[in-house]
Coordinates of C-alpha atoms in Angstrom, one line a residue:
M10 CA -39.8 116.9 94.3
E11 CA -37.1 119.8 92.3
Y12 CA -35.3 118.0 89.9
I13 CA -31.6 118.2 89.3
V14 CA -29.9 117.8 85.9
S15 CA -27.9 114.4 86.5
A16 CA -24.3 116.1 85.4
R17 CA -25.0 118.4 89.3
K18 CA -27.7 114.6 91.3
Y19 CA -24.6 112.7 90.6
R20 CA -21.9 114.4 91.3
P21 CA -18.7 112.7 92.7
M22 CA -18.5 113.9 95.7
T23 CA -14.7 111.5 97.1
F24 CA -12.2 110.8 95.2
S25 CA -13.1 106.6 94.8
S26 CA -16.0 108.2 93.2
V27 CA -13.9 110.1 90.0
V28 CA -14.7 108.2 87.0
G29 CA -11.5 108.2 84.6
Q30 CA -9.0 109.7 86.8
S31 CA -7.7 107.2 89.1
A32 CA -3.6 108.8 88.2
L33 CA -4.9 112.7 89.7
T34 CA -7.2 111.5 93.5
T35 CA -4.5 108.1 93.7
T36 CA -1.9 111.9 94.1
L37 CA -3.5 113.9 95.6
K38 CA -4.9 111.0 98.4
N39 CA -1.2 110.5 98.8
A40 CA -1.0 113.8 99.7
V41 CA -3.5 114.7 101.7
K42 CA -2.8 111.9 104.2
S43 CA 1.2 112.4 104.2
G44 CA 0.5 116.0 105.1
K45 CA 2.7 117.1 102.2
L46 CA 0.3 119.9 101.0
A47 CA 1.6 122.5 98.6
H48 CA 0.5 125.7 98.7
A49 CA -0.6 125.9 94.8
F50 CA -1.8 123.8 92.6
L51 CA -2.4 123.2 88.7
F52 CA -5.2 121.8 87.4
C53 CA -5.1 120.7 83.7
G54 CA -7.6 120.1 81.1
P55 CA -10.5 119.6 78.8
R56 CA -14.1 120.5 80.0
G57 CA -16.4 118.5 81.8
V58 CA -13.1 116.0 83.2
G59 CA -14.0 116.5 87.0
K60 CA -11.3 119.8 87.2
T61 CA -13.6 122.1 89.8
T62 CA -14.8 118.3 91.2
C63 CA -11.7 117.3 92.0
A64 CA -11.0 120.8 93.4
R65 CA -13.8 121.0 95.8
I66 CA -13.5 117.1 97.1
F67 CA -9.6 117.6 97.8
A68 CA -10.2 121.9 99.7
K69 CA -13.0 119.6 101.6
T70 CA -10.6 117.0 102.4
I71 CA -8.2 118.4 104.0
N72 CA -9.9 120.1 105.7
C73 CA -11.9 117.7 107.4
E74 CA -11.6 116.6 111.3
N75 CA -11.0 112.7 110.6
V76 CA -9.4 111.9 106.8
T77 CA -9.9 107.9 106.7
A78 CA -7.1 105.9 106.6
D79 CA -7.0 105.7 102.3
G80 CA -7.4 109.8 102.2
E81 CA -10.6 110.2 101.8
A82 CA -13.2 112.4 104.0
C83 CA -15.6 111.2 106.2
N84 CA -18.5 113.8 105.9
E85 CA -19.4 113.1 109.6
C86 CA -17.5 116.0 111.4
E87 CA -18.6 119.5 111.3
S88 CA -16.1 120.7 107.9
C89 CA -17.0 118.2 105.6
K90 CA -21.2 118.4 106.9
A91 CA -20.3 122.8 106.8
F92 CA -19.4 121.9 102.7
N93 CA -22.1 119.2 101.6
E94 CA -24.1 122.4 103.1
Q95 CA -22.9 124.6 101.4
R96 CA -22.0 126.9 103.5
S97 CA -18.3 126.2 104.9
L98 CA -16.5 129.7 104.6
N99 CA -13.3 128.5 104.4
I100 CA -13.6 127.8 100.8
F101 CA -14.1 129.9 98.4
E102 CA -14.3 129.9 94.7
L103 CA -14.3 132.1 92.3
D104 CA -15.0 132.3 88.5
A105 CA -12.2 134.6 86.6
A106 CA -14.1 134.8 83.3
S107 CA -16.7 137.2 84.9
N108 CA -14.1 138.2 87.7
N109 CA -10.8 139.5 85.7
S110 CA -9.7 142.6 86.3
V111 CA -7.4 144.0 88.8
D112 CA -10.1 145.1 91.4
N113 CA -11.1 141.4 91.8
I114 CA -7.8 139.3 92.8
K115 CA -7.3 142.3 95.7
T116 CA -9.9 141.6 96.9
L117 CA -9.2 138.3 96.9
M118 CA -5.8 139.3 98.4
E119 CA -7.5 141.0 101.3
Q120 CA -9.7 137.8 102.1
T121 CA -6.7 135.5 102.6
R122 CA -6.0 138.1 105.7
I123 CA -8.6 136.5 107.2
P124 CA -7.3 132.6 108.7
P125 CA -10.0 130.0 108.8
Q126 CA -12.2 130.1 111.7
L127 CA -13.4 126.1 110.6
G128 CA -11.0 124.1 110.0
R129 CA -6.8 124.5 109.2
Y130 CA -7.1 125.7 105.9
K131 CA -8.4 128.5 103.6
V132 CA -8.7 126.9 99.9
F133 CA -9.2 129.4 97.3
I134 CA -10.9 128.0 93.9
I135 CA -10.2 129.8 91.1
D136 CA -12.1 128.2 87.9
E137 CA -11.4 129.3 84.3
V138 CA -7.9 131.4 86.0
H139 CA -6.3 131.8 81.8
M140 CA -9.6 134.4 81.6
L141 CA -7.5 137.3 84.2
S142 CA -6.4 140.2 82.5
A143 CA -2.9 140.3 82.4
A144 CA -2.5 143.2 85.3
A145 CA -4.3 141.1 87.8
F146 CA -1.7 137.8 86.4
N147 CA 0.6 140.3 88.2
A148 CA -0.5 141.8 90.8
F149 CA -1.6 137.7 92.0
L150 CA 1.5 136.8 91.5
K151 CA 3.5 137.6 95.2
T152 CA 0.4 136.6 97.2
L153 CA 0.6 133.2 94.7
E154 CA 3.8 132.9 95.1
E155 CA 3.9 133.4 99.2
P156 CA 0.7 133.4 101.0
P157 CA -0.1 132.8 104.8
S158 CA 0.7 128.9 105.5
Y159 CA -3.3 128.9 106.0
V160 CA -4.0 129.1 102.5
I161 CA -4.5 126.9 99.3
F162 CA -5.2 127.7 95.6
I163 CA -6.5 125.7 93.2
L164 CA -6.8 127.0 90.0
A165 CA -8.7 125.4 86.4
T166 CA -8.2 125.7 83.4
T167 CA -9.0 123.8 79.8
E168 CA -6.6 126.3 78.3
K169 CA -3.2 126.3 79.8
H170 CA -0.6 127.7 77.2
K171 CA -2.6 131.0 77.6
I172 CA -2.2 131.6 81.2
L173 CA 1.3 133.5 82.0
P174 CA 4.5 130.8 82.9
T175 CA 5.1 133.2 85.8
I176 CA 1.7 131.3 86.7
I177 CA 3.2 128.2 85.7
S178 CA 6.6 128.1 87.6
R179 CA 4.7 128.7 90.2
C180 CA 1.8 126.3 90.7
Q181 CA 1.8 121.9 90.8
I182 CA 0.4 120.6 87.2
Y183 CA -2.1 118.2 87.1
D184 CA -3.1 117.4 83.9
F185 CA -6.7 115.7 83.6
E186 CA -7.2 113.2 81.3
R187 CA -9.8 113.5 78.4
M188 CA -12.2 111.0 79.1
D189 CA -12.8 106.9 77.5
V190 CA -16.0 105.9 76.7
P191 CA -15.6 102.2 78.4
H192 CA -15.6 105.2 81.6
I193 CA -18.2 107.2 80.7
V194 CA -20.1 103.9 79.2
G195 CA -20.2 102.8 82.7
H196 CA -20.8 105.6 84.4
L197 CA -24.2 106.5 82.4
K198 CA -25.2 102.4 83.1
M199 CA -24.8 103.1 87.2
V200 CA -27.2 106.4 86.8
A201 CA -29.6 104.3 84.2
E202 CA -29.8 102.3 87.1
R203 CA -30.1 104.5 90.1
E204 CA -33.0 106.6 87.2
G205 CA -34.6 103.4 86.5
I206 CA -34.3 103.9 83.2
S207 CA -34.1 100.4 80.5
Y208 CA -30.8 100.8 78.0
E209 CA -29.1 99.3 74.6
E210 CA -25.2 98.9 75.6
E211 CA -25.2 100.4 72.1
A212 CA -27.3 103.6 72.9
L213 CA -25.8 104.3 76.3
N214 CA -21.8 104.0 73.6
L215 CA -23.5 106.9 71.2
I216 CA -24.4 109.1 73.5
A217 CA -20.5 109.0 75.1
E218 CA -18.8 109.1 71.5
K219 CA -21.7 112.3 71.0
A220 CA -19.9 113.4 74.4
D221 CA -16.2 113.8 72.8
G222 CA -14.5 112.7 76.8
G223 CA -16.8 115.6 78.7
M224 CA -18.6 113.2 81.0
R225 CA -20.7 116.5 81.9
D226 CA -22.0 116.3 78.4
A227 CA -22.3 112.8 78.0
L228 CA -25.0 113.1 81.4
S229 CA -26.8 116.5 79.1
I230 CA -26.6 114.5 76.3
F231 CA -27.9 111.4 78.4
D232 CA -30.8 113.9 80.0
Q233 CA -31.7 115.0 77.0
S234 CA -32.2 111.5 76.3
V235 CA -33.9 110.0 78.5
S236 CA -36.8 112.8 77.8
F237 CA -36.6 112.2 74.1
C238 CA -37.6 108.2 74.8
G239 CA -39.3 108.7 77.9
G240 CA -37.7 106.1 80.0
N241 CA -36.0 103.9 77.7
L242 CA -33.4 104.1 75.5
S243 CA -32.7 102.4 72.6
Y244 CA -30.3 103.4 69.3
E245 CA -33.0 103.7 67.3
K246 CA -34.9 106.8 69.1
V247 CA -31.3 108.1 70.5
V248 CA -29.9 107.7 66.5
S249 CA -33.6 110.0 66.3
N250 CA -32.7 112.8 68.7
L251 CA -29.3 113.3 68.1
N252 CA -30.0 113.7 64.7
V253 CA -26.7 111.7 64.1
L254 CA -25.5 109.3 61.0
E255 CA -26.7 105.9 61.6
S256 CA -23.2 103.4 61.6
D257 CA -24.8 101.0 59.1
N258 CA -25.0 104.0 57.0
Y259 CA -21.1 103.3 56.8
F260 CA -20.6 100.3 57.6
N261 CA -23.1 100.1 53.1
L262 CA -20.7 103.3 52.3
V263 CA -17.5 100.7 52.4
D264 CA -18.9 98.1 51.4
L265 CA -20.7 99.5 48.2
S266 CA -17.0 100.4 47.4
L267 CA -14.9 97.0 48.0
E268 CA -18.0 96.2 45.2
N269 CA -16.5 99.5 42.7
K270 CA -20.8 99.7 43.0
V271 CA -20.3 103.9 42.5
A272 CA -24.1 103.6 40.9
D273 CA -25.4 102.5 44.7
V274 CA -22.7 104.4 46.5
M275 CA -23.8 107.6 44.5
L276 CA -27.7 106.7 45.3
L277 CA -26.5 106.3 49.2
L278 CA -25.2 109.9 50.0
N279 CA -27.8 111.5 48.0
R280 CA -31.1 109.5 51.0
I281 CA -28.2 111.5 53.3
I282 CA -27.7 114.5 52.2
S283 CA -31.8 114.0 51.6
N284 CA -32.0 113.6 55.2
G285 CA -30.5 116.7 56.1
F286 CA -26.9 115.3 57.0
D287 CA -23.7 118.4 56.3
G288 CA -21.2 115.8 53.6
G289 CA -19.3 117.1 55.9
Q290 CA -20.3 115.3 58.4
L291 CA -20.6 112.6 56.6
I292 CA -16.9 112.6 55.3
N293 CA -15.5 112.8 59.1
G294 CA -17.7 109.7 60.1
L295 CA -16.4 107.7 57.2
A296 CA -13.3 108.7 58.1
S297 CA -13.4 107.6 61.7
H298 CA -15.4 104.8 60.5
I299 CA -12.6 103.9 58.1
R300 CA -10.1 104.4 61.0
N301 CA -11.7 102.4 63.4
V302 CA -12.0 99.2 60.4
L303 CA -7.6 100.0 60.0
M304 CA -7.6 99.4 64.1
A305 CA -10.1 96.4 63.6
K306 CA -7.1 94.1 61.3
D307 CA -4.9 93.7 63.8
P308 CA -5.8 92.2 66.9
S309 CA -2.6 94.2 68.8
T310 CA -4.8 97.5 67.6
L311 CA -8.2 96.0 68.8
P312 CA -8.6 98.1 72.2
L313 CA -8.1 100.9 70.5
L314 CA -12.1 101.5 69.0
E315 CA -13.6 102.9 71.3
V316 CA -17.1 100.7 70.8
S317 CA -20.0 98.2 71.9
E318 CA -19.0 95.0 71.4
R319 CA -21.5 93.7 69.5
Q320 CA -20.3 97.1 66.8
R321 CA -16.4 95.9 67.5
G322 CA -17.1 92.9 66.4
K323 CA -18.6 93.9 63.5
Y324 CA -15.1 96.1 62.4
Q325 CA -13.0 92.6 62.7
E326 CA -16.0 91.1 60.3
Q327 CA -15.9 94.1 57.8
A328 CA -11.9 94.4 58.6
Q329 CA -11.5 91.0 57.0
K330 CA -13.0 91.8 54.0
C331 CA -10.8 95.4 53.7
P332 CA -7.3 95.2 52.0
A333 CA -5.4 98.1 54.4
K334 CA -3.8 98.8 50.2
F335 CA -7.4 100.3 49.7
L336 CA -8.0 101.7 53.2
Y337 CA -5.1 103.6 53.2
Q338 CA -5.7 105.9 50.4
A339 CA -9.4 106.0 51.4
L340 CA -7.6 107.7 54.3
R341 CA -6.4 110.0 52.4
Y342 CA -9.1 110.9 50.2
C343 CA -11.6 112.1 53.1
N344 CA -8.7 114.4 54.5
E345 CA -8.1 115.3 51.1
C346 CA -11.8 116.7 51.2
D347 CA -12.0 117.1 54.2
I348 CA -8.8 120.4 53.8
N349 CA -10.7 121.6 50.6
Y350 CA -14.3 121.1 51.5
R351 CA -14.8 124.9 53.6
Q352 CA -12.9 126.4 50.6
S353 CA -14.4 124.7 48.0
S354 CA -17.7 126.4 46.1
N355 CA -19.9 123.3 45.3
K356 CA -19.5 121.2 48.5
R357 CA -21.7 118.5 47.4
L358 CA -19.2 117.7 44.3
L359 CA -16.4 117.6 46.2
V360 CA -17.9 115.2 48.9
E361 CA -19.5 113.2 45.2
L362 CA -15.7 113.2 43.5
T363 CA -14.3 111.8 46.9
L364 CA -16.9 108.6 47.2
I365 CA -15.9 108.2 43.3
E366 CA -12.5 107.8 43.8
I367 CA -13.3 105.7 47.1
A368 CA -15.8 103.3 45.1
Q369 CA -13.2 102.5 41.9
A370 CA -10.2 102.3 44.6
T371 CA -9.7 98.8 44.3
Q372 CA -11.4 98.1 41.0
E373 CA -8.7 97.4 38.7
D374 CA -7.7 99.6 35.3
D375 CA -10.1 99.5 32.9
A376 CA -8.3 98.2 29.3
S377 CA -9.5 101.0 27.8
A378 CA -7.9 103.2 30.0
G379 CA -3.9 103.1 27.2
A380 CA -2.4 106.0 28.2
R381 CA -4.7 108.2 30.6
P382 CA -3.6 109.6 33.9
R383 CA -2.9 106.4 36.8
K384 CA -5.2 109.2 38.5
S385 CA -8.0 109.2 36.0
L386 CA -11.5 107.9 36.3
K387 CA -12.2 104.7 35.5
S388 CA -15.9 103.8 34.0
L389 CA -18.7 104.8 36.0
F390 CA -21.2 102.9 34.4
K391 CA -19.9 99.4 33.2
K392 CA -22.9 97.8 31.6
L393 CA -23.4 101.1 29.1
A394 CA -20.0 100.7 28.1
A395 CA -20.5 98.2 26.4
L396 CA -23.1 98.5 25.1
S397 CA -21.4 101.2 23.4
Q398 CA -18.6 98.9 22.5
Q399 CA -21.8 96.5 21.3
K400 CA -23.3 99.2 19.1
A401 CA -19.9 100.2 18.0
A402 CA -18.8 96.7 16.8
S403 CA -22.9 96.7 14.6
Q404 CA -22.1 99.9 13.1
V405 CA -18.3 98.2 12.2
A406 CA -20.4 95.1 10.5
A407 CA -22.5 97.6 8.9
T408 CA -20.2 99.3 7.9
E409 CA -18.0 96.3 5.5
G410 CA -21.0 95.7 4.4
N411 CA -22.2 98.6 3.0
T412 CA -19.1 99.2 0.8
Q413 CA -18.7 96.0 -1.5
G414 CA -19.5 96.6 -4.2
R415 CA -18.9 100.7 -4.2
T416 CA -17.2 102.3 -6.8
Q417 CA -14.4 105.6 -5.9
A418 CA -17.1 108.4 -7.6
A419 CA -13.7 110.6 -8.8
P420 CA -11.0 110.3 -10.5
T421 CA -7.4 110.6 -7.7
V422 CA -4.3 111.8 -7.5
S423 CA -1.4 109.3 -8.2
A424 CA 1.1 109.4 -5.9
A425 CA 4.1 107.7 -6.9
P426 CA 7.5 109.6 -6.9
Q427 CA 8.1 111.2 -8.4
P428 CA 11.6 111.1 -10.7
E429 CA 14.7 112.2 -8.5
T430 CA 15.3 115.6 -10.4
A431 CA 17.9 118.7 -8.3
S432 CA 14.2 120.3 -9.4
T433 CA 11.9 117.8 -7.7
T434 CA 11.4 117.6 -4.0
P435 CA 11.8 112.9 -2.7
S436 CA 8.5 111.4 -1.2
A437 CA 8.8 111.9 1.6
A438 CA 10.0 109.3 4.3
S439 CA 7.5 107.0 5.6
I440 CA 6.9 107.2 10.1
T441 CA 8.1 105.2 11.9
P442 CA 7.3 104.3 15.7
A443 CA 9.4 106.0 18.2
G444 CA 13.5 105.7 18.3
T445 CA 13.7 103.7 14.9
A446 CA 16.7 106.0 13.0
P447 CA 16.9 105.2 9.4
S448 CA 18.0 103.6 7.0
P449 CA 22.1 104.6 6.4
S450 CA 21.0 104.5 2.7
A451 CA 18.7 106.8 2.7
A452 CA 21.1 109.5 3.1
S453 CA 23.8 108.2 0.3
T454 CA 21.0 107.2 -1.8
A455 CA 19.9 110.5 -2.6
P456 CA 20.8 112.0 -6.0
A457 CA 22.3 115.4 -5.8
G458 CA 21.2 118.9 -5.2
T459 CA 17.6 116.9 -3.1
P460 CA 17.2 118.8 -0.2
A461 CA 18.0 116.4 3.4
T462 CA 13.6 117.8 4.6
S463 CA 11.0 118.4 3.1
P464 CA 9.5 122.0 4.2
G465 CA 7.8 122.1 8.4
I466 CA 10.0 119.3 9.4
S467 CA 12.4 119.0 11.9
S468 CA 14.9 118.0 11.2
T469 CA 17.0 117.8 14.3
P470 CA 18.5 113.8 13.8
A471 CA 18.4 110.5 15.2
D472 CA 20.3 108.5 18.0
P473 CA 20.6 106.2 15.3
T474 CA 22.2 103.2 18.6
S475 CA 18.4 103.4 19.1
P476 CA 16.7 100.5 19.4
A477 CA 13.8 100.2 17.2
V478 CA 9.8 99.6 18.5
A479 CA 8.1 96.9 17.0
P480 CA 4.1 98.0 17.1
P481 CA 1.4 96.4 18.9
H482 CA -0.2 93.3 17.3
R483 CA -4.1 93.8 18.2
R484 CA -6.5 96.0 17.7
P485 CA -7.4 99.2 20.3
I486 CA -9.8 99.0 21.8
S487 CA -12.2 102.3 21.1
G488 CA -10.1 105.5 23.6
Q489 CA -7.6 103.3 23.5
R490 CA -3.8 105.1 21.8
P491 CA -1.9 102.0 20.8
R492 CA 1.9 101.8 22.9
L493 CA 5.3 102.2 21.2
G494 CA 7.1 101.0 24.9
N495 CA 8.3 103.9 27.4
N496 CA 8.4 105.9 24.9
S497 CA 5.9 108.9 23.8
L498 CA 3.9 107.7 20.6
S499 CA 4.6 111.6 19.2
F500 CA 4.4 112.9 15.9
R501 CA 9.0 113.6 15.2
N502 CA 9.8 110.7 16.8
L503 CA 7.5 108.7 14.6
M504 CA 9.5 110.7 11.7
G505 CA 12.5 109.3 13.8
G506 CA 14.0 113.2 13.3
Q507 CA 15.6 114.4 10.4
Q508 CA 13.9 112.8 7.8
T509 CA 16.1 112.1 4.6
A510 CA 15.3 111.2 1.3
T511 CA 14.1 107.6 0.5
S512 CA 13.4 104.4 -2.3
P513 CA 9.5 103.8 -2.4
E514 CA 10.6 100.6 -1.6
E515 CA 11.8 101.7 2.8
Q516 CA 8.6 104.3 3.0
E517 CA 6.7 100.0 3.0
V518 CA 3.8 99.6 6.1
T519 CA 6.3 97.0 8.7
N520 CA 3.1 95.8 10.3
K521 CA 0.6 94.5 6.4
D522 CA 0.3 91.0 8.2
E523 CA -1.8 93.1 10.9
Q524 CA -5.5 93.5 8.9
N525 CA -7.8 94.6 11.6
T526 CA -10.6 96.4 10.8
F527 CA -11.3 99.5 11.9
D528 CA -15.5 102.3 12.2
A529 CA -15.1 106.0 10.6
A530 CA -15.3 106.8 13.9
D531 CA -11.8 105.4 14.8
L532 CA -10.9 106.4 10.9
Q533 CA -11.6 109.5 12.7
R534 CA -9.6 109.6 15.7
E535 CA -6.4 108.8 14.6
W536 CA -6.8 110.6 12.4
M537 CA -7.2 113.9 14.6
G538 CA -4.5 112.1 17.0
M539 CA -2.5 112.4 15.0
C540 CA -3.1 115.7 13.6
N541 CA -2.6 116.8 16.9
R542 CA 0.7 115.4 17.3
M543 CA 1.9 116.4 14.0
V544 CA 1.2 120.2 15.9
A545 CA 4.7 120.4 17.5
S546 CA 6.4 119.9 14.1
M547 CA 4.2 121.2 10.8
P548 CA 1.4 123.3 13.3
G549 CA 0.0 125.1 9.4
L550 CA -0.1 121.9 7.5
A551 CA -1.7 120.1 11.2
S552 CA -4.2 123.2 11.2
R553 CA -5.5 122.4 7.5
M554 CA -6.0 118.2 7.8
K555 CA -7.8 118.7 11.1
N556 CA -10.7 119.8 8.7
I557 CA -10.6 117.2 6.9
T558 CA -13.1 114.6 7.4
P559 CA -11.0 111.2 6.4
E560 CA -13.7 108.7 4.2
I561 CA -14.0 104.6 4.2
T562 CA -14.3 104.1 0.6
D563 CA -13.7 100.4 -0.2
F564 CA -12.8 99.1 2.9
P565 CA -9.4 99.3 4.3
N566 CA -8.4 102.2 1.4
I567 CA -9.8 105.5 2.6
E568 CA -10.8 108.4 0.4
L569 CA -9.3 112.5 1.7
V570 CA -11.3 115.4 -0.8
V571 CA -9.0 118.6 -0.8
D572 CA -10.6 121.3 -1.1
N573 CA -7.2 123.4 -2.4
R574 CA -4.9 122.3 -5.2
Q575 CA -1.5 123.7 -2.6
L576 CA -2.7 121.8 0.8
M577 CA -3.2 118.4 -1.7
D578 CA 0.4 118.5 -2.7
E579 CA 1.3 119.4 0.7
I580 CA 0.2 116.0 1.8
I581 CA 0.5 114.1 -0.7
R582 CA 4.5 115.1 0.2
I583 CA 3.9 113.0 3.5
K584 CA 1.5 110.4 2.6
G585 CA 3.6 107.8 2.4
R586 CA 4.3 108.2 6.1
I587 CA 0.2 109.3 7.3
R588 CA 0.2 105.4 6.1
K589 CA 2.0 104.1 7.8
T590 CA 0.8 106.7 11.4
M591 CA -2.6 105.1 10.4
A592 CA -1.7 101.3 10.1
I593 CA -0.1 102.1 13.3
Y594 CA -2.4 103.1 15.4
L595 CA -5.8 101.1 13.6
H596 CA -4.1 98.2 13.7
N597 CA -4.3 97.2 9.4
G598 CA -1.4 97.0 7.6
N599 CA -3.3 97.3 3.9
I600 CA -5.0 101.1 4.3
D601 CA -3.8 103.7 1.4
F602 CA -4.8 106.4 0.6
N603 CA -6.5 108.5 -2.0
I604 CA -5.9 111.6 -2.6
R605 CA -8.3 114.1 -4.4
L606 CA -9.5 117.6 -5.2
A607 CA -12.7 118.5 -4.0
E608 CA -15.9 119.4 -6.4
G609 CA -17.9 122.2 -6.7
E610 CA -21.0 121.1 -4.3
E611 CA -18.1 119.4 -2.0
L612 CA -17.1 122.7 -1.1
K613 CA -17.8 123.6 2.2
P614 CA -17.8 127.8 3.6
M615 CA -15.8 128.2 6.7
L616 CA -18.9 129.5 9.2
T617 CA -18.5 131.5 12.3
R618 CA -18.6 130.3 15.2
K619 CA -22.0 132.0 14.7
E620 CA -23.2 130.3 12.4
I621 CA -22.0 126.7 13.5
F622 CA -24.3 127.5 16.7
D623 CA -27.2 128.5 14.8
K624 CA -27.2 125.0 12.9
M625 CA -26.2 123.0 15.5
R626 CA -29.7 124.7 16.7
Q627 CA -32.0 123.9 14.2
D628 CA -30.5 120.8 13.5
N629 CA -31.1 120.2 16.8
E630 CA -34.3 121.2 18.7
A631 CA -32.6 120.2 22.9
I632 CA -29.6 122.6 22.1
E633 CA -32.8 125.9 21.2
K634 CA -34.8 125.0 23.9
L635 CA -31.7 124.6 26.6
R636 CA -30.4 128.4 25.0
S637 CA -34.1 129.3 25.7
L638 CA -34.7 128.0 29.3
L639 CA -31.0 129.5 30.5
D640 CA -31.8 132.8 27.8
L641 CA -28.2 132.2 26.5
E642 CA -26.6 134.2 24.0
L643 CA -23.5 133.5 21.7
A644 CA -20.3 135.4 23.1

């Protein structure tokens, strides 16, 4: 026996057997029963939803000699038999995709002059009518507007917008709906039962989802899956045959993201990509999954889930665990990834970053985040972060033990204020928190001839009405900048704007009650942070201070070794402000600075970039190995 594919074998032959288009078929049956037929119809809709099928049924029914009471063809008269045996001379089908010229339309118009030999109407079905050329449309206009009384045109198209408005205005328009999953599954069940094929409902649901609203596509996929599964449609075999990503992967991704298990998410992504799935396919599938979870949160939107009952239950279960805010953020991340995916040069990295952001959507801000932007990625591996903090604590303890009894290696230069004379620059004002105005008595007590500002310091006056902001009384976690209220802690703001000559008492540290410990790493970090904030007001001095490495001598005393007298004098001039700044950021009000000139063996030569790179290669074999493997040279 000749094999016929299911899409042809189970093609509907009556209006009642058409699936998913009840509104249109009811309208057509009523038109047949009443005899009020238009001369031209336009059937529009997606592929595989029954446009041509309904056109054929309609053509057969209007020529039936014994139409039933509900508007169906009898399938027993000579006209119905001729149609069913494909020998009817009253029904003509034209494929406009291959017959789109003016000559083809002229041939069609000549056929309209001949009345039907059997039946009442001569029906012309023009499929894919949007493929006709503009000249063919224009040649068709007059005949379409005023055809003979026995001629009916049925035009079918998937792209109505490509048809000339003058053609559309001459037709009754019927818009066919896209097939929903339940209707497709119901039809597939009927086909499977007639063919004696066992099936799992989830497998049929997967086929219906893959068909994307087209019944013809669903039946084609059904035939393919039956051939692969050997007559037993199981979910696992259909997944393997269609090469689609199992829904369990999406459920696992969401569950891992809710638990902030970024490492596990990355491993799952790697397995998915290793199995041959595309990252963009994963993101699109995840977005659809999250959308379904969002719909399952509200009973009123639950009918929008076109899935099986078992799948609907799984969505409802996961929806109870997912906050709505997390779902909204995850959908936004997926949408942004989908927009940028095609343009990205590193698509896997884009997918990974998207999944990391989703996995951290419910993670609370780390205490070590400090003043970083809100969009910055949080710590991926908390265990490693905890280990690094423990290591830092052990280094602090070791530093405290080694500094006991250690003496100063070289004489220091006293930074005591010089006598206030007209030719002597007074000690600089201490660095104060942002928004703190200098004491009014500072300017009034300065002797005549004393300069109001230090060299290289902005003299923008501070707002005397700005309230002072107290520094935080806790030690920052490694990598965190202290926050002073809502103000930006820049070097200029800490200076209080205008620099005035003040007495030593007014330069004293205000947080002497804080005695937090700090290590060399904390000291170096805050030193570089202070230098970076100084760039706006003292760029030259800030650049040279960056080359200085402060060292803890006798905790909490800090030693600065300077390689020339001029730089040392400039640092001494603002020593009070430096000390106050570091006391605030290190949360220790008892620190002090000893500034001295470098001795002969402590003077370090200025290295070029190539010399620095060569030294790194000598000190670290891994760098040299990487350079040789990649054949790199310093540009």
